[in-house]
């Protein structure tokens, strides 16, 4: 037993081994290797925690500095005036291993290890990583990394990455094996105004595997949807078994990279793991209840739809548009994925004629192209009411093009979705910026908005796919 200057009392080996809650929701934190130079990782990860709005005591640790960003600096961990839940270690790989003992003596409950130079660089790095893992496990301290960008818990205002930024609050949590791809996902999520809850850069997974993070997020009440970017894992069997359990509670969307022999080698030298045959991974993931995405764009499109929208009863899509091309492209994608575009009922066509005239200059079908008659938002809304009210339609895709003088029919789409209690999704031909205001309005009311036919189509199918996963897993 050791008593630190901060009076933390420690029984090293008796702590629960994989209790990740104190790691993701720390009451206090220290950054070992914090510096005042904005060019250094040690500054940026400290600034990120400050900028992220962390409310608890925060202690920068450096042997020579006195103040960083207005915070008093302490020469070592055992000199801080209070207990420390999480130690963020921004030191080199050798110092990282050496400082573990001090963390344990001071009662640290979780560690984030940033440094590279471990298993990804060869035999010597593997030895060092094994030493790090063994010691962390012996001490009973959960450790994220090494070789990671860090992690974010927006739910707890703890932004521990060396890329200071702020996310939009929401229910999607992401596990990423790559910092760069994790940033790509976060930037795409910001464009899409997808609310995020947690982001975890797993790095080399020395002490915590995909399955540990998946277990935690599966039980996390703040996480509604889990997204995963992975290159490879030696723990794949446990990973897919967990997906089979968790998918009954919340969707799990996986984007798997490393699909060729060449990229398999790249993955090994990136995070030290073998990627494995892609087709095998994909089939097993789908068989066990994962939704598999082929790109970052698909991953975010699926996660956003699943976090915002109700699920459709089936895969029959009613498409409404005032411009043919985008609806044909979207229909192609949806039909290839497995959706159906049913014929509307005669009563639906009569309702449409009552709105746009008994002899409209268009062929009434699905997709329903109202052409110029559908430009006014109020008219578009009345036609949308007929489409979504059709008994053969389970979900509606509403397509509209940005125009200087005609507003988007966002409120009308929201109104018909509520009236018929069926899911609706909007696909606006627009830029990210020009549709931002309507994206916020629609998504607050459970209508995901996309500006790309492929992403919109993938989102529609993901909603049906998850409905099927729940049904099959429950029955199976």
Tab-separated table of C-alpha atoms in Angstrom:
chain	number	residue	atom	x	y	z
A	1	UNK	CA	0.000	0.000	0.000
A	2	UNK	CA	1.273	3.494	-0.913
A	3	UNK	CA	0.118	6.890	0.315
A	4	UNK	CA	0.771	9.802	-2.095
A	5	UNK	CA	1.081	13.456	-1.203
A	6	UNK	CA	-2.465	13.819	-2.512
A	7	UNK	CA	-3.598	11.250	0.107
A	8	UNK	CA	-4.795	8.752	-2.505
A	9	UNK	CA	-4.720	5.272	-0.987
A	10	UNK	CA	-3.884	2.474	-3.349
A	11	UNK	CA	-4.200	-1.277	-3.444
A	12	UNK	CA	-2.582	-1.781	-6.860
A	13	UNK	CA	-3.753	-5.221	-7.898
A	14	UNK	CA	-7.204	-5.193	-6.310
A	15	UNK	CA	-8.831	-2.630	-8.617
A	16	UNK	CA	-11.418	-3.916	-11.092
A	17	UNK	CA	-9.395	-4.629	-14.213
A	18	UNK	CA	-11.621	-3.239	-16.942
A	19	UNK	CA	-13.846	-0.742	-15.196
A	20	UNK	CA	-13.738	1.918	-17.905
A	21	UNK	CA	-16.207	4.364	-16.368
A	22	UNK	CA	-13.598	6.339	-14.338
A	23	UNK	CA	-11.491	6.522	-17.488
A	24	UNK	CA	-14.255	8.032	-19.613
A	25	UNK	CA	-15.843	10.105	-16.825
A	26	UNK	CA	-12.867	11.326	-14.755
A	27	UNK	CA	-13.420	13.716	-11.872
A	28	UNK	CA	-9.848	14.971	-12.252
A	29	UNK	CA	-6.992	14.573	-14.715
A	30	UNK	CA	-3.262	15.148	-15.093
A	31	UNK	CA	-1.271	15.589	-18.314
A	32	UNK	CA	2.258	14.196	-17.958
A	33	UNK	CA	4.483	15.880	-20.525
A	34	UNK	CA	2.361	19.026	-20.839
A	35	UNK	CA	4.378	21.867	-22.383
A	36	UNK	CA	3.805	25.490	-23.406
A	37	UNK	CA	4.877	25.069	-27.049
A	38	UNK	CA	1.870	24.908	-29.459
A	39	UNK	CA	4.053	22.898	-31.860
A	40	UNK	CA	4.180	20.011	-29.376
A	41	UNK	CA	1.674	17.235	-28.734
A	42	UNK	CA	1.966	17.865	-24.983
A	43	UNK	CA	0.555	21.367	-25.416
A	44	UNK	CA	-2.215	20.424	-27.808
A	45	UNK	CA	-3.634	17.604	-25.743
A	46	UNK	CA	-3.651	19.844	-22.671
A	47	UNK	CA	-5.304	22.650	-24.647
A	48	UNK	CA	-7.829	20.165	-26.022
A	49	UNK	CA	-8.958	19.216	-22.506
A	50	UNK	CA	-9.220	22.900	-21.551
A	51	UNK	CA	-10.982	23.867	-24.810
A	52	UNK	CA	-13.330	20.900	-24.459
A	53	UNK	CA	-14.729	22.395	-21.243
A	54	UNK	CA	-13.562	19.823	-18.673
A	55	UNK	CA	-14.987	20.911	-15.300
A	56	UNK	CA	-12.792	18.927	-12.897
A	57	UNK	CA	-9.330	19.726	-11.501
A	58	UNK	CA	-6.708	19.576	-14.247
A	59	UNK	CA	-2.981	19.286	-13.501
A	60	UNK	CA	-0.228	19.840	-16.085
A	61	UNK	CA	2.953	17.947	-15.094
A	62	UNK	CA	6.423	19.136	-16.139
A	63	UNK	CA	9.677	19.266	-14.109
A	64	UNK	CA	10.647	22.831	-15.133
A	65	UNK	CA	7.588	24.821	-16.239
A	66	UNK	CA	5.488	26.932	-13.822
A	67	UNK	CA	2.340	27.797	-15.786
A	68	UNK	CA	0.521	26.604	-18.933
A	69	UNK	CA	-2.627	28.349	-20.179
A	70	UNK	CA	-3.136	29.828	-16.698
A	71	UNK	CA	-2.830	26.464	-14.902
A	72	UNK	CA	-0.190	25.855	-12.235
A	73	UNK	CA	2.316	23.219	-13.348
A	74	UNK	CA	3.492	20.464	-10.975
A	75	UNK	CA	6.937	18.851	-11.183
A	76	UNK	CA	5.619	15.317	-10.794
A	77	UNK	CA	2.396	13.419	-10.324
A	78	UNK	CA	2.932	12.846	-6.618
A	79	UNK	CA	3.114	16.615	-6.040
A	80	UNK	CA	-0.395	17.499	-7.223
A	81	UNK	CA	-2.724	18.670	-4.433
A	82	UNK	CA	-5.597	16.262	-5.064
A	83	UNK	CA	-6.490	12.811	-6.373
A	84	UNK	CA	-6.103	12.086	-10.096
A	85	UNK	CA	-8.572	9.802	-11.891
A	86	UNK	CA	-6.970	9.864	-15.333
A	87	UNK	CA	-3.329	10.305	-16.346
A	88	UNK	CA	-2.797	11.464	-19.922
A	89	UNK	CA	0.776	10.461	-20.752
A	90	UNK	CA	2.305	12.607	-23.497
A	91	UNK	CA	5.851	11.339	-22.953
A	92	UNK	CA	8.057	9.200	-25.209
A	93	UNK	CA	7.628	5.431	-25.237
A	94	UNK	CA	10.366	4.647	-22.707
A	95	UNK	CA	9.205	7.285	-20.230
A	96	UNK	CA	5.624	6.088	-20.677
A	97	UNK	CA	6.554	2.623	-19.408
A	98	UNK	CA	8.631	4.031	-16.585
A	99	UNK	CA	5.874	6.289	-15.255
A	100	UNK	CA	3.255	3.548	-14.809
A	101	UNK	CA	4.433	2.739	-11.292
A	102	UNK	CA	4.033	6.354	-10.192
A	103	UNK	CA	0.517	6.429	-11.639
A	104	UNK	CA	-0.407	3.353	-9.619
A	105	UNK	CA	1.125	4.762	-6.422
A	106	UNK	CA	-0.975	7.911	-6.824
A	107	UNK	CA	-4.275	6.075	-7.295
A	108	UNK	CA	-4.777	6.794	-10.984
A	109	UNK	CA	-7.829	4.896	-12.273
A	110	UNK	CA	-7.152	5.110	-15.995
A	111	UNK	CA	-4.328	5.936	-18.408
A	112	UNK	CA	-4.215	7.378	-21.910
A	113	UNK	CA	-0.887	6.581	-23.580
A	114	UNK	CA	-0.209	8.739	-26.642
A	115	UNK	CA	3.341	7.784	-27.717
A	116	UNK	CA	4.164	5.642	-30.726
A	117	UNK	CA	7.278	3.497	-31.093
A	118	UNK	CA	5.753	0.295	-29.720
A	119	UNK	CA	4.485	-2.809	-31.510
A	120	UNK	CA	4.070	-1.036	-34.841
A	121	UNK	CA	7.845	-0.538	-35.338
A	122	UNK	CA	9.135	-4.108	-35.016
A	123	UNK	CA	10.570	-6.600	-32.533
A	124	UNK	CA	12.025	-4.132	-30.030
A	125	UNK	CA	8.793	-2.167	-30.040
A	126	UNK	CA	6.820	-5.355	-29.436
A	127	UNK	CA	8.949	-6.108	-26.379
A	128	UNK	CA	8.375	-2.632	-25.019
A	129	UNK	CA	4.641	-2.845	-25.681
A	130	UNK	CA	4.455	-6.211	-23.922
A	131	UNK	CA	6.175	-4.643	-20.929
A	132	UNK	CA	3.673	-1.762	-20.947
A	133	UNK	CA	0.723	-4.133	-21.201
A	134	UNK	CA	1.922	-6.530	-18.533
A	135	UNK	CA	2.628	-3.773	-16.046
A	136	UNK	CA	-0.685	-1.972	-16.665
A	137	UNK	CA	-2.541	-5.260	-16.203
A	138	UNK	CA	-0.575	-6.127	-13.055
A	139	UNK	CA	-1.433	-2.732	-11.613
A	140	UNK	CA	-5.076	-3.114	-12.660
A	141	UNK	CA	-5.191	0.198	-14.528
A	142	UNK	CA	-7.156	0.387	-17.816
A	143	UNK	CA	-4.910	1.859	-20.517
A	144	UNK	CA	-5.981	3.308	-23.876
A	145	UNK	CA	-3.313	3.167	-26.584
A	146	UNK	CA	-0.420	3.446	-27.031
A	147	UNK	CA	0.107	5.061	-30.431
A	148	UNK	CA	-3.226	6.868	-30.378
A	149	UNK	CA	-4.701	10.284	-31.030
A	150	UNK	CA	-6.575	9.961	-27.733
A	151	UNK	CA	-10.273	9.832	-26.885
A	152	UNK	CA	-13.271	12.122	-26.401
A	153	UNK	CA	-16.246	11.858	-24.113
A	154	UNK	CA	-18.524	14.730	-25.077
A	155	UNK	CA	-21.029	13.505	-22.483
A	156	UNK	CA	-18.439	14.277	-19.793
A	157	UNK	CA	-16.782	17.258	-21.539
A	158	UNK	CA	-13.476	15.375	-21.626
A	159	UNK	CA	-11.657	15.968	-24.929
A	160	UNK	CA	-8.337	14.132	-24.593
A	161	UNK	CA	-6.886	14.268	-28.108
A	162	UNK	CA	-4.126	16.418	-29.514
A	163	UNK	CA	-6.519	17.866	-32.120
A	164	UNK	CA	-8.473	20.491	-30.136
A	165	UNK	CA	-12.038	20.638	-31.469
A	166	UNK	CA	-15.660	20.490	-30.358
A	167	UNK	CA	-18.248	17.991	-31.540
A	168	UNK	CA	-22.019	18.252	-31.732
A	169	UNK	CA	-23.638	16.488	-28.792
A	170	UNK	CA	-25.599	13.373	-29.651
A	171	UNK	CA	-25.879	9.615	-29.351
A	172	UNK	CA	-23.307	8.196	-31.785
A	173	UNK	CA	-20.063	6.777	-30.366
A	174	UNK	CA	-17.144	5.845	-32.610
A	175	UNK	CA	-14.323	3.332	-32.080
A	176	UNK	CA	-11.452	3.973	-34.494
A	177	UNK	CA	-8.252	2.024	-35.060
A	178	UNK	CA	-6.752	4.982	-36.926
A	179	UNK	CA	-6.339	8.549	-35.730
A	180	UNK	CA	-6.437	9.942	-39.258
A	181	UNK	CA	-9.527	7.970	-40.216
A	182	UNK	CA	-11.067	8.847	-36.884
A	183	UNK	CA	-10.553	12.523	-37.694
A	184	UNK	CA	-12.055	11.930	-41.137
A	185	UNK	CA	-15.143	10.468	-39.462
A	186	UNK	CA	-15.354	13.380	-37.005
A	187	UNK	CA	-15.063	16.002	-39.774
A	188	UNK	CA	-17.717	14.243	-41.837
A	189	UNK	CA	-19.916	14.027	-38.739
A	190	UNK	CA	-19.554	17.787	-38.252
A	191	UNK	CA	-20.568	18.425	-41.890
A	192	UNK	CA	-23.578	16.183	-41.389
A	193	UNK	CA	-24.418	17.690	-37.981
A	194	UNK	CA	-24.361	14.168	-36.593
A	195	UNK	CA	-24.445	14.284	-32.808
A	196	UNK	CA	-21.611	12.346	-31.195
A	197	UNK	CA	-21.185	11.039	-27.689
A	198	UNK	CA	-17.785	9.344	-27.500
A	199	UNK	CA	-14.842	8.925	-29.862
A	200	UNK	CA	-12.140	6.394	-29.006
A	201	UNK	CA	-8.828	6.064	-30.812
A	202	UNK	CA	-7.802	2.557	-29.785
A	203	UNK	CA	-4.219	2.783	-31.090
A	204	UNK	CA	-2.256	-0.444	-30.666
A	205	UNK	CA	-4.867	-1.942	-28.259
A	206	UNK	CA	-2.097	-3.040	-25.906
A	207	UNK	CA	-4.264	-3.465	-22.803
A	208	UNK	CA	-7.809	-2.889	-24.087
A	209	UNK	CA	-9.217	-4.629	-27.156
A	210	UNK	CA	-12.085	-3.719	-29.480
A	211	UNK	CA	-14.239	-6.069	-27.428
A	212	UNK	CA	-13.564	-4.091	-24.218
A	213	UNK	CA	-14.676	-0.830	-25.816
A	214	UNK	CA	-17.641	-2.507	-27.469
A	215	UNK	CA	-18.749	-3.987	-24.148
A	216	UNK	CA	-18.508	-0.584	-22.466
A	217	UNK	CA	-20.399	1.277	-25.194
A	218	UNK	CA	-22.982	-1.487	-25.414
A	219	UNK	CA	-23.888	-0.808	-21.769
A	220	UNK	CA	-23.407	2.969	-22.016
A	221	UNK	CA	-26.841	4.631	-21.699
A	222	UNK	CA	-25.573	7.777	-23.467
A	223	UNK	CA	-24.631	5.820	-26.614
A	224	UNK	CA	-27.485	5.018	-28.984
A	225	UNK	CA	-25.460	3.896	-32.029
A	226	UNK	CA	-21.928	2.448	-32.222
A	227	UNK	CA	-19.724	3.032	-35.275
A	228	UNK	CA	-16.433	1.187	-35.758
A	229	UNK	CA	-13.503	1.775	-38.100
A	230	UNK	CA	-11.138	-1.176	-37.955
A	231	UNK	CA	-8.115	-2.403	-39.847
A	232	UNK	CA	-7.759	-5.761	-38.131
A	233	UNK	CA	-7.889	-7.576	-34.817
A	234	UNK	CA	-6.560	-10.730	-33.202
A	235	UNK	CA	-9.710	-10.746	-31.087
A	236	UNK	CA	-12.181	-10.980	-34.003
A	237	UNK	CA	-14.225	-13.926	-32.701
A	238	UNK	CA	-14.989	-12.223	-29.383
A	239	UNK	CA	-15.703	-8.992	-31.267
A	240	UNK	CA	-18.400	-10.496	-33.489
A	241	UNK	CA	-19.955	-12.463	-30.615
A	242	UNK	CA	-20.353	-9.183	-28.741
A	243	UNK	CA	-21.935	-7.535	-31.772
A	244	UNK	CA	-24.504	-10.327	-31.805
A	245	UNK	CA	-25.478	-9.450	-28.236
A	246	UNK	CA	-25.236	-5.672	-28.480
A	247	UNK	CA	-27.156	-5.317	-31.765
A	248	UNK	CA	-30.328	-6.259	-29.908
A	249	UNK	CA	-29.904	-3.107	-27.806
A	250	UNK	CA	-28.397	-0.672	-30.305
A	251	UNK	CA	-27.074	-0.708	-33.893
A	252	UNK	CA	-23.397	-1.445	-34.599
A	253	UNK	CA	-22.044	-0.115	-37.917
A	254	UNK	CA	-18.597	-1.333	-39.041
A	255	UNK	CA	-16.270	0.019	-41.740
A	256	UNK	CA	-13.454	-2.471	-42.259
A	257	UNK	CA	-10.237	-1.513	-44.106
A	258	UNK	CA	-7.273	-3.653	-45.150
A	259	UNK	CA	-8.928	-5.404	-48.109
A	260	UNK	CA	-5.840	-6.376	-50.099
A	261	UNK	CA	-2.528	-8.077	-49.294
A	262	UNK	CA	-0.808	-4.715	-49.700
A	263	UNK	CA	-3.123	-2.883	-47.313
A	264	UNK	CA	-2.887	-5.834	-44.913
A	265	UNK	CA	0.846	-5.106	-44.606
A	266	UNK	CA	0.147	-1.378	-44.256
A	267	UNK	CA	-2.209	-2.116	-41.353
A	268	UNK	CA	0.413	-4.250	-39.630
A	269	UNK	CA	2.982	-1.435	-39.793
A	270	UNK	CA	0.382	1.120	-38.684
A	271	UNK	CA	-0.998	-0.429	-35.534
A	272	UNK	CA	0.757	-3.780	-35.388
A	273	UNK	CA	-2.308	-5.867	-36.274
A	274	UNK	CA	-3.101	-8.155	-39.199
A	275	UNK	CA	-6.168	-7.151	-41.203
A	276	UNK	CA	-7.243	-10.562	-42.540
A	277	UNK	CA	-9.414	-11.507	-45.533
A	278	UNK	CA	-12.003	-8.772	-46.110
A	279	UNK	CA	-14.731	-10.968	-47.585
A	280	UNK	CA	-14.525	-13.307	-44.596
A	281	UNK	CA	-14.713	-10.389	-42.160
A	282	UNK	CA	-17.671	-8.854	-43.997
A	283	UNK	CA	-19.712	-12.060	-44.129
A	284	UNK	CA	-19.104	-12.874	-40.463
A	285	UNK	CA	-19.903	-9.338	-39.359
A	286	UNK	CA	-23.197	-9.320	-41.244
A	287	UNK	CA	-24.135	-12.791	-40.022
A	288	UNK	CA	-23.705	-11.579	-36.459
A	289	UNK	CA	-25.813	-8.448	-36.717
A	290	UNK	CA	-23.422	-5.696	-37.800
A	291	UNK	CA	-24.321	-3.193	-40.487
A	292	UNK	CA	-21.301	-3.064	-42.788
A	293	UNK	CA	-20.318	0.222	-44.470
A	294	UNK	CA	-17.895	0.439	-47.379
A	295	UNK	CA	-16.726	4.034	-46.870
A	296	UNK	CA	-16.521	6.732	-44.203
A	297	UNK	CA	-19.415	8.465	-45.942
A	298	UNK	CA	-21.552	5.339	-45.624
A	299	UNK	CA	-20.515	4.836	-42.008
A	300	UNK	CA	-21.628	8.346	-41.070
A	301	UNK	CA	-24.765	8.190	-43.236
A	302	UNK	CA	-25.887	4.975	-41.523
A	303	UNK	CA	-24.993	6.128	-38.000
A	304	UNK	CA	-26.804	9.421	-38.477
A	305	UNK	CA	-29.990	7.848	-39.774
A	306	UNK	CA	-30.006	5.191	-37.053
A	307	UNK	CA	-29.471	7.789	-34.323
A	308	UNK	CA	-32.234	10.126	-35.534
A	309	UNK	CA	-34.979	8.230	-37.282
A	310	UNK	CA	-37.649	5.746	-36.348
A	311	UNK	CA	-37.394	2.410	-38.162
A	312	UNK	CA	-39.615	1.529	-41.128
A	313	UNK	CA	-41.929	-1.464	-41.044
A	314	UNK	CA	-40.495	-2.690	-44.347
A	315	UNK	CA	-38.294	-1.820	-47.308
A	316	UNK	CA	-40.890	-0.150	-49.552
A	317	UNK	CA	-39.724	3.378	-50.375
A	318	UNK	CA	-41.869	6.174	-51.735
A	319	UNK	CA	-39.750	8.721	-53.597
A	320	UNK	CA	-40.929	12.280	-54.223
A	321	UNK	CA	-38.989	14.746	-56.338
A	322	UNK	CA	-39.318	17.716	-58.677
A	323	UNK	CA	-36.259	16.719	-60.712
A	324	UNK	CA	-35.892	13.321	-62.346
A	325	UNK	CA	-32.134	12.682	-62.423
A	326	UNK	CA	-31.374	12.561	-58.684
A	327	UNK	CA	-34.416	10.352	-58.087
A	328	UNK	CA	-33.273	7.883	-60.769
A	329	UNK	CA	-29.767	7.715	-59.282
A	330	UNK	CA	-31.146	7.291	-55.760
A	331	UNK	CA	-33.579	4.622	-56.992
A	332	UNK	CA	-30.700	2.735	-58.644
A	333	UNK	CA	-28.740	2.672	-55.391
A	334	UNK	CA	-31.718	1.673	-53.267
A	335	UNK	CA	-32.815	-1.123	-55.613
A	336	UNK	CA	-29.261	-2.480	-55.775
A	337	UNK	CA	-29.165	-2.561	-51.983
A	338	UNK	CA	-32.460	-4.438	-51.774
A	339	UNK	CA	-35.132	-1.761	-51.287
A	340	UNK	CA	-38.412	-1.832	-53.216
A	341	UNK	CA	-40.168	1.058	-54.954
A	342	UNK	CA	-43.841	-0.003	-54.935
A	343	UNK	CA	-46.580	1.284	-57.201
A	344	UNK	CA	-48.755	3.835	-55.463
A	345	UNK	CA	-52.421	3.096	-54.862
A	346	UNK	CA	-55.018	4.636	-57.250
A	347	UNK	CA	-56.268	6.771	-54.342
A	348	UNK	CA	-52.762	8.225	-53.958
A	349	UNK	CA	-52.618	9.261	-57.607
A	350	UNK	CA	-56.048	10.881	-57.256
A	351	UNK	CA	-54.830	12.855	-54.228
A	352	UNK	CA	-51.864	14.029	-56.276
A	353	UNK	CA	-54.129	15.064	-59.176
A	354	UNK	CA	-56.275	16.995	-56.722
A	355	UNK	CA	-53.147	19.011	-55.910
A	356	UNK	CA	-51.495	19.503	-59.314
A	357	UNK	CA	-54.452	19.100	-61.679
A	358	UNK	CA	-56.355	16.237	-63.267
A	359	UNK	CA	-54.159	16.172	-66.370
A	360	UNK	CA	-50.649	16.944	-65.131
A	361	UNK	CA	-47.850	17.190	-67.730
A	362	UNK	CA	-45.960	14.348	-66.010
A	363	UNK	CA	-46.319	10.573	-65.747
A	364	UNK	CA	-47.422	9.705	-62.218
A	365	UNK	CA	-45.370	6.814	-60.847
A	366	UNK	CA	-42.792	6.002	-58.155
A	367	UNK	CA	-40.503	7.980	-58.038
A	368	UNK	CA	-43.167	10.647	-58.235
A	369	UNK	CA	-41.760	13.543	-60.249
A	370	UNK	CA	-43.933	16.626	-59.747
A	371	UNK	CA	-41.590	18.664	-61.987
A	372	UNK	CA	-42.259	22.427	-61.928
A	373	UNK	CA	-45.614	21.906	-60.238
A	374	UNK	CA	-43.770	20.769	-57.108
A	375	UNK	CA	-41.538	23.831	-56.703
A	376	UNK	CA	-43.722	25.674	-54.126
A	377	UNK	CA	-43.079	24.193	-50.694
A	378	UNK	CA	-46.784	24.121	-49.770
A	379	UNK	CA	-47.643	22.170	-52.929
A	380	UNK	CA	-44.683	19.840	-52.358
A	381	UNK	CA	-45.939	19.217	-48.846
A	382	UNK	CA	-49.452	18.238	-50.034
A	383	UNK	CA	-47.950	15.751	-52.505
A	384	UNK	CA	-45.640	14.416	-49.781
A	385	UNK	CA	-48.722	13.850	-47.653
A	386	UNK	CA	-50.207	11.651	-50.389
A	387	UNK	CA	-46.952	9.701	-50.896
A	388	UNK	CA	-46.200	8.933	-47.251
A	389	UNK	CA	-49.879	8.200	-46.595
A	390	UNK	CA	-49.911	5.514	-49.289
A	391	UNK	CA	-50.477	2.134	-47.589
A	392	UNK	CA	-47.711	0.494	-49.633
A	393	UNK	CA	-45.035	2.996	-48.497
A	394	UNK	CA	-42.913	2.235	-45.404
A	395	UNK	CA	-40.513	5.188	-45.703
A	396	UNK	CA	-40.279	8.318	-47.870
A	397	UNK	CA	-37.270	9.882	-49.557
A	398	UNK	CA	-38.040	13.553	-50.330
A	399	UNK	CA	-35.779	15.127	-52.972
A	400	UNK	CA	-35.557	18.867	-53.546
A	401	UNK	CA	-33.035	21.216	-55.221
A	402	UNK	CA	-31.610	24.375	-53.677
A	403	UNK	CA	-33.057	27.523	-55.319
A	404	UNK	CA	-32.628	31.228	-54.720
A	405	UNK	CA	-36.376	31.979	-54.588
A	406	UNK	CA	-38.002	28.681	-53.570
A	407	UNK	CA	-37.458	27.560	-50.031
A	408	UNK	CA	-36.806	23.970	-48.997
A	409	UNK	CA	-40.037	22.169	-47.945
A	410	UNK	CA	-38.542	21.150	-44.595
A	411	UNK	CA	-41.478	22.008	-42.349
A	412	UNK	CA	-43.876	20.269	-44.724
A	413	UNK	CA	-41.762	17.068	-44.625
A	414	UNK	CA	-41.701	17.205	-40.827
A	415	UNK	CA	-45.464	17.669	-40.698
A	416	UNK	CA	-46.286	14.651	-42.887
A	417	UNK	CA	-43.785	12.467	-41.032
A	418	UNK	CA	-45.561	13.258	-37.778
A	419	UNK	CA	-49.026	12.852	-39.318
A	420	UNK	CA	-48.365	9.350	-40.688
A	421	UNK	CA	-45.896	8.257	-37.997
A	422	UNK	CA	-43.588	6.799	-40.623
A	423	UNK	CA	-39.921	7.604	-41.216
A	424	UNK	CA	-38.961	10.194	-43.817
A	425	UNK	CA	-35.551	11.196	-45.088
A	426	UNK	CA	-34.617	14.297	-47.085
A	427	UNK	CA	-32.136	14.459	-49.955
A	428	UNK	CA	-31.481	18.078	-50.897
A	429	UNK	CA	-29.356	18.884	-53.931
A	430	UNK	CA	-27.255	21.548	-52.238
A	431	UNK	CA	-23.947	22.399	-50.628
A	432	UNK	CA	-23.259	21.518	-47.003
A	433	UNK	CA	-23.376	25.224	-46.077
A	434	UNK	CA	-26.515	26.170	-48.017
A	435	UNK	CA	-28.520	23.372	-46.423
A	436	UNK	CA	-27.145	23.824	-42.880
A	437	UNK	CA	-30.145	25.696	-41.462
A	438	UNK	CA	-32.629	23.182	-42.853
A	439	UNK	CA	-30.416	20.280	-41.738
A	440	UNK	CA	-30.668	21.519	-38.175
A	441	UNK	CA	-34.449	21.978	-38.427
A	442	UNK	CA	-35.075	18.578	-40.001
A	443	UNK	CA	-32.729	16.550	-37.852
A	444	UNK	CA	-34.113	18.004	-34.616
A	445	UNK	CA	-37.433	16.504	-35.704
A	446	UNK	CA	-36.025	13.089	-36.627
A	447	UNK	CA	-35.607	13.593	-40.376
A	448	UNK	CA	-31.996	12.961	-41.498
A	449	UNK	CA	-30.862	15.185	-44.372
A	450	UNK	CA	-28.293	14.247	-47.034
A	451	UNK	CA	-26.931	16.085	-50.065
A	452	UNK	CA	-25.714	12.963	-51.865
A	453	UNK	CA	-27.856	10.277	-53.527
A	454	UNK	CA	-25.614	7.383	-52.531
A	455	UNK	CA	-25.472	8.376	-48.869
A	456	UNK	CA	-29.217	9.002	-48.759
A	457	UNK	CA	-29.906	5.588	-50.315
A	458	UNK	CA	-27.508	3.831	-47.933
A	459	UNK	CA	-29.192	5.537	-44.986
A	460	UNK	CA	-32.649	4.379	-46.086
A	461	UNK	CA	-31.435	0.801	-46.397
A	462	UNK	CA	-29.621	0.927	-43.039
A	463	UNK	CA	-32.915	1.701	-41.290
A	464	UNK	CA	-34.565	-1.313	-42.925
A	465	UNK	CA	-31.467	-3.431	-42.351
A	466	UNK	CA	-31.503	-2.771	-38.612
A	467	UNK	CA	-35.219	-3.528	-38.432
A	468	UNK	CA	-34.429	-6.898	-40.035
A	469	UNK	CA	-31.462	-7.517	-37.719
A	470	UNK	CA	-33.627	-7.043	-34.635
A	471	UNK	CA	-36.314	-9.338	-36.014
A	472	UNK	CA	-33.934	-12.105	-37.085
A	473	UNK	CA	-31.809	-11.987	-33.927
A	474	UNK	CA	-34.923	-12.046	-31.729
A	475	UNK	CA	-36.420	-14.970	-33.634
A	476	UNK	CA	-33.079	-16.785	-33.994
